[in-house]
Short mmCIF file of C-alpha atoms in Angstrom, two decimals:
data_model
loop_
_atom_site.label_atom_id
_atom_site.label_comp_id
_atom_site.label_asym_id
_atom_site.label_seq_id
_atom_site.Cartn_x
_atom_site.Cartn_y
_atom_site.Cartn_z
CA UNK A 1 -71.77 -57.74 -24.81
CA UNK A 2 -73.49 -55.32 -22.43
CA UNK A 3 -75.81 -58.17 -21.13
CA UNK A 4 -72.56 -60.39 -20.20
CA UNK A 5 -71.36 -57.51 -18.60
CA UNK A 6 -74.55 -56.67 -16.74
CA UNK A 7 -74.39 -60.59 -15.78
CA UNK A 8 -71.39 -61.08 -14.66
CA UNK A 9 -71.39 -57.78 -12.09
CA UNK A 10 -74.51 -58.97 -10.73
CA UNK A 11 -72.79 -62.12 -9.69
CA UNK A 12 -69.85 -60.20 -8.46
CA UNK A 13 -72.13 -57.93 -6.27
CA UNK A 14 -74.08 -60.78 -5.02
CA UNK A 15 -70.93 -62.64 -4.02
CA UNK A 16 -69.45 -59.53 -2.30
CA UNK A 17 -72.50 -59.08 0.06
CA UNK A 18 -72.69 -62.97 0.74
CA UNK A 19 -68.91 -63.45 1.53
CA UNK A 20 -68.74 -60.65 3.32
CA UNK A 21 -71.94 -61.72 5.68
CA UNK A 22 -71.26 -65.34 5.70
CA UNK A 23 -68.05 -66.22 4.61
CA UNK A 24 -66.75 -67.93 1.43
CA UNK A 25 -67.08 -71.52 2.98
CA UNK A 26 -70.66 -71.18 3.84
CA UNK A 27 -71.94 -69.33 0.82
CA UNK A 28 -72.79 -71.37 -1.99
CA UNK A 29 -73.00 -71.06 -5.64
CA UNK A 30 -76.64 -71.47 -5.46
CA UNK A 31 -77.23 -68.73 -3.06
CA UNK A 32 -75.50 -66.34 -5.02
CA UNK A 33 -76.92 -67.06 -8.37
CA UNK A 34 -80.11 -66.83 -6.42
CA UNK A 35 -79.45 -63.41 -5.01
CA UNK A 36 -78.35 -62.39 -8.46
CA UNK A 37 -81.15 -63.58 -10.18
CA UNK A 38 -78.63 -65.58 -12.75
CA UNK A 39 -78.36 -69.32 -13.63
CA UNK A 40 -75.87 -71.43 -12.02
CA UNK A 41 -74.52 -72.23 -15.95
CA UNK A 42 -73.38 -68.01 -15.74
CA UNK A 43 -71.13 -68.46 -12.75
CA UNK A 44 -69.13 -71.02 -14.72
CA UNK A 45 -69.16 -69.22 -17.89
CA UNK A 46 -67.51 -65.96 -16.47
CA UNK A 47 -65.64 -67.23 -13.41
CA UNK A 48 -65.17 -71.27 -13.90
CA UNK A 49 -65.41 -72.15 -10.31
CA UNK A 50 -65.60 -70.73 -6.57
CA UNK A 51 -62.04 -70.34 -5.93
CA UNK A 52 -62.07 -67.80 -9.15
CA UNK A 53 -64.90 -66.34 -7.66
CA UNK A 54 -63.31 -65.61 -4.77
CA UNK A 55 -60.45 -63.99 -5.85
CA UNK A 56 -62.34 -61.78 -8.50
CA UNK A 57 -64.40 -60.24 -5.95
CA UNK A 58 -61.65 -59.78 -3.55
CA UNK A 59 -59.91 -58.72 -6.75
CA UNK A 60 -62.15 -55.61 -7.42
CA UNK A 61 -60.61 -54.03 -4.42
CA UNK A 62 -57.10 -55.46 -4.30
CA UNK A 63 -56.83 -53.75 -7.88
CA UNK A 64 -57.66 -50.37 -6.28
CA UNK A 65 -55.80 -50.41 -3.48
CA UNK A 66 -52.63 -52.51 -3.75
CA UNK A 67 -51.25 -49.71 -7.17
CA UNK A 68 -52.36 -46.94 -4.37
CA UNK A 69 -50.42 -48.63 -1.67
CA UNK A 70 -47.36 -49.41 -3.68
CA UNK A 71 -47.15 -45.86 -4.88
CA UNK A 72 -47.29 -44.36 -1.19
CA UNK A 73 -44.56 -46.85 -0.05
CA UNK A 74 -42.27 -46.12 -2.76
CA UNK A 75 -42.23 -42.60 -1.97
CA UNK A 76 -42.11 -43.31 1.63
CA UNK A 77 -38.67 -45.58 0.80
CA UNK A 78 -36.75 -42.91 -0.98
CA UNK A 79 -36.42 -40.77 2.32
CA UNK A 80 -33.37 -41.34 4.33
CA UNK A 81 -35.29 -42.60 7.19
CA UNK A 82 -38.87 -43.76 8.46
CA UNK A 83 -40.99 -44.57 11.39
CA UNK A 84 -43.69 -47.05 11.85
CA UNK A 85 -46.35 -44.47 11.71
CA UNK A 86 -45.33 -42.98 8.60
CA UNK A 87 -45.51 -46.85 7.09
CA UNK A 88 -48.87 -47.30 8.31
CA UNK A 89 -49.79 -44.05 7.34
CA UNK A 90 -49.21 -44.94 3.87
CA UNK A 91 -52.38 -47.21 3.78
CA UNK A 92 -54.61 -44.21 4.79
CA UNK A 93 -55.41 -42.64 1.42
CA UNK A 94 -55.67 -46.16 -0.57
CA UNK A 95 -57.94 -47.43 2.06
CA UNK A 96 -60.21 -44.54 2.34
CA UNK A 97 -60.28 -44.23 -1.38
CA UNK A 98 -61.96 -47.74 -1.29
CA UNK A 99 -65.35 -46.10 0.04
CA UNK A 100 -65.37 -43.74 -2.82
CA UNK A 101 -64.76 -46.94 -5.49
CA UNK A 102 -67.56 -48.81 -3.64
CA UNK A 103 -70.20 -48.04 -0.93
CA UNK A 104 -68.71 -49.17 2.56
CA UNK A 105 -65.83 -50.00 0.64
CA UNK A 106 -63.33 -50.02 3.29
CA UNK A 107 -65.38 -52.08 5.67
CA UNK A 108 -66.32 -54.70 3.07
CA UNK A 109 -62.43 -55.04 1.68
CA UNK A 110 -61.42 -55.85 5.18
CA UNK A 111 -64.11 -58.32 6.14
CA UNK A 112 -63.41 -60.21 2.86
CA UNK A 113 -59.54 -60.06 3.85
CA UNK A 114 -60.84 -61.47 7.31
CA UNK A 115 -62.66 -64.04 6.01
CA UNK A 116 -59.59 -65.18 3.72
CA UNK A 117 -57.87 -65.82 6.78
CA UNK A 118 -60.58 -67.29 8.82
CA UNK A 119 -61.91 -69.72 6.46
CA UNK A 120 -58.06 -70.54 5.75
CA UNK A 121 -58.63 -70.14 1.92
CA UNK A 122 -55.20 -71.00 1.17
CA UNK A 123 -55.77 -70.16 -2.38
CA UNK A 124 -56.51 -66.71 -1.78
CA UNK A 125 -53.47 -66.14 0.21
CA UNK A 126 -51.38 -67.44 -2.91
CA UNK A 127 -53.45 -65.29 -5.03
CA UNK A 128 -52.47 -62.30 -2.90
CA UNK A 129 -48.86 -63.02 -2.45
CA UNK A 130 -47.88 -63.89 -6.00
CA UNK A 131 -50.03 -61.19 -7.88
CA UNK A 132 -48.92 -57.90 -5.33
CA UNK A 133 -45.73 -59.54 -4.46
CA UNK A 134 -43.94 -56.40 -5.46
CA UNK A 135 -46.45 -54.09 -3.32
CA UNK A 136 -45.75 -56.88 -0.32
CA UNK A 137 -41.65 -56.42 -0.62
CA UNK A 138 -42.21 -52.93 -0.78
CA UNK A 139 -43.74 -52.82 2.61
CA UNK A 140 -41.87 -55.39 4.16
CA UNK A 141 -38.62 -53.27 3.69
CA UNK A 142 -40.76 -50.11 4.91
CA UNK A 143 -41.62 -52.34 7.99
CA UNK A 144 -37.49 -53.40 8.22
CA UNK A 145 -36.45 -49.72 7.54
CA UNK A 146 -38.39 -48.24 10.03
CA UNK A 147 -37.28 -50.84 12.90
CA UNK A 148 -34.24 -53.17 11.83
CA UNK A 149 -33.96 -54.46 14.92
CA UNK A 150 -36.77 -56.71 14.23
CA UNK A 151 -36.20 -60.80 13.54
CA UNK A 152 -37.80 -61.97 10.66
CA UNK A 153 -40.20 -63.89 13.57
CA UNK A 154 -41.14 -61.04 14.88
CA UNK A 155 -42.06 -59.22 12.03
CA UNK A 156 -44.17 -62.31 11.26
CA UNK A 157 -46.08 -62.29 14.49
CA UNK A 158 -46.31 -58.40 14.74
CA UNK A 159 -47.92 -57.90 11.48
CA UNK A 160 -50.62 -60.53 11.80
CA UNK A 161 -51.58 -59.00 15.27
CA UNK A 162 -51.55 -55.80 13.54
CA UNK A 163 -53.70 -57.37 10.45
CA UNK A 164 -56.27 -58.88 13.32
CA UNK A 165 -56.61 -55.28 14.94
CA UNK A 166 -56.97 -53.19 11.14
CA UNK A 167 -59.73 -55.86 10.41
CA UNK A 168 -61.73 -55.92 13.39
CA UNK A 169 -62.01 -51.72 13.71
CA UNK A 170 -62.30 -51.15 9.83
CA UNK A 171 -64.65 -54.04 9.34
CA UNK A 172 -66.73 -53.24 12.44
CA UNK A 173 -66.21 -49.26 11.90
CA UNK A 174 -70.05 -48.44 11.77
CA UNK A 175 -70.72 -49.93 15.20
CA UNK A 176 -67.72 -48.17 16.61
CA UNK A 177 -68.72 -45.03 15.12
CA UNK A 178 -72.24 -45.92 16.85
CA UNK A 179 -70.63 -46.46 20.39
CA UNK A 180 -68.12 -43.47 20.25
CA UNK A 181 -71.27 -41.05 19.45
CA UNK A 182 -73.63 -42.88 22.38
CA UNK A 183 -71.00 -43.43 24.76
CA UNK A 184 -68.52 -39.63 24.08
CA UNK A 185 -70.58 -37.69 22.40
CA UNK A 186 -67.87 -37.90 19.58
CA UNK A 187 -68.47 -38.20 15.23
CA UNK A 188 -66.30 -40.09 13.54
CA UNK A 189 -66.03 -40.59 10.00
CA UNK A 190 -63.89 -43.34 8.59
CA UNK A 191 -60.61 -41.19 8.45
CA UNK A 192 -60.99 -40.45 12.03
CA UNK A 193 -61.24 -43.58 12.56
CA UNK A 194 -57.89 -44.86 10.90
CA UNK A 195 -56.18 -41.74 12.17
CA UNK A 196 -56.62 -43.15 15.72
CA UNK A 197 -55.62 -46.69 14.74
CA UNK A 198 -52.40 -45.65 12.95
CA UNK A 199 -50.46 -44.32 16.08
CA UNK A 200 -51.97 -48.07 18.17
CA UNK A 201 -50.87 -50.19 15.01
CA UNK A 202 -47.41 -48.65 14.72
CA UNK A 203 -47.00 -49.16 18.47
CA UNK A 204 -47.76 -52.72 18.34
CA UNK A 205 -45.19 -52.85 15.73
CA UNK A 206 -42.55 -52.04 17.62
CA UNK A 207 -43.37 -53.73 20.94
CA UNK A 208 -40.65 -55.76 22.67
CA UNK A 209 -41.10 -59.33 21.41
CA UNK A 210 -41.88 -61.90 23.96
CA UNK A 211 -38.53 -64.13 24.64
CA UNK A 212 -39.53 -67.76 23.80
CA UNK A 213 -37.95 -71.08 25.25
CA UNK A 214 -35.89 -72.72 22.71
CA UNK A 215 -37.10 -75.99 22.09
CA UNK A 216 -34.22 -77.80 23.77
CA UNK A 217 -35.48 -76.06 27.09
CA UNK A 218 -39.18 -76.65 26.57
CA UNK A 219 -38.09 -80.37 26.41
CA UNK A 220 -36.19 -80.10 29.86
CA UNK A 221 -38.69 -78.08 32.04
CA UNK A 222 -41.01 -81.01 30.83
CA UNK A 223 -38.37 -83.73 31.97
CA UNK A 224 -37.64 -81.82 35.32
CA UNK A 225 -41.61 -81.84 35.65
CA UNK A 226 -41.82 -85.39 35.23
CA UNK A 227 -39.28 -86.34 37.62
CA UNK A 228 -40.55 -84.31 40.14
#
């Protein structure tokens, strides 16, 4: 039993590193098994296929992060009101705890989330939205409570812009720390970076949405341009 457990852990560790560095699409199962020092049959035995392995790799982080985030959001939602900065602060301790869970855990987690989007891993987004639907619903409620004026479309775009900023910042946190020290003489840890990031994300969520022309207006403009 211990041997099987060790083999599974080796596969997960190798896959995590390779997925974070090279992406899901560009990492083959043979590359993973070579790095882990196991045979291909062991991947099929423990995970079944590559999609299941991808979900298992990210699932290790999500199982640590999502319940903790849910607890923070529930505590926030019982208050009579809240700010967008408080909403994003709910993720601070759950994110920082990932560094204790695994070495460079916060950066790796955000790299994997980013890979899920850039590699168009629809199955991974489905996995997250279905398995952690309750926590995501709490987050959406908190965002709506902090700024009820936001439309559903604005929430969609702002959250994706926010996710992009958070992924880039946390995934490149080591490089950013080096730049801050060399250029500004500041020594920052992960918590200090998160503290700088939260107000920026909150301001972005509260930004006034761009006014987009209606489809009919776009067609009318195109027709007028052609007539000229």
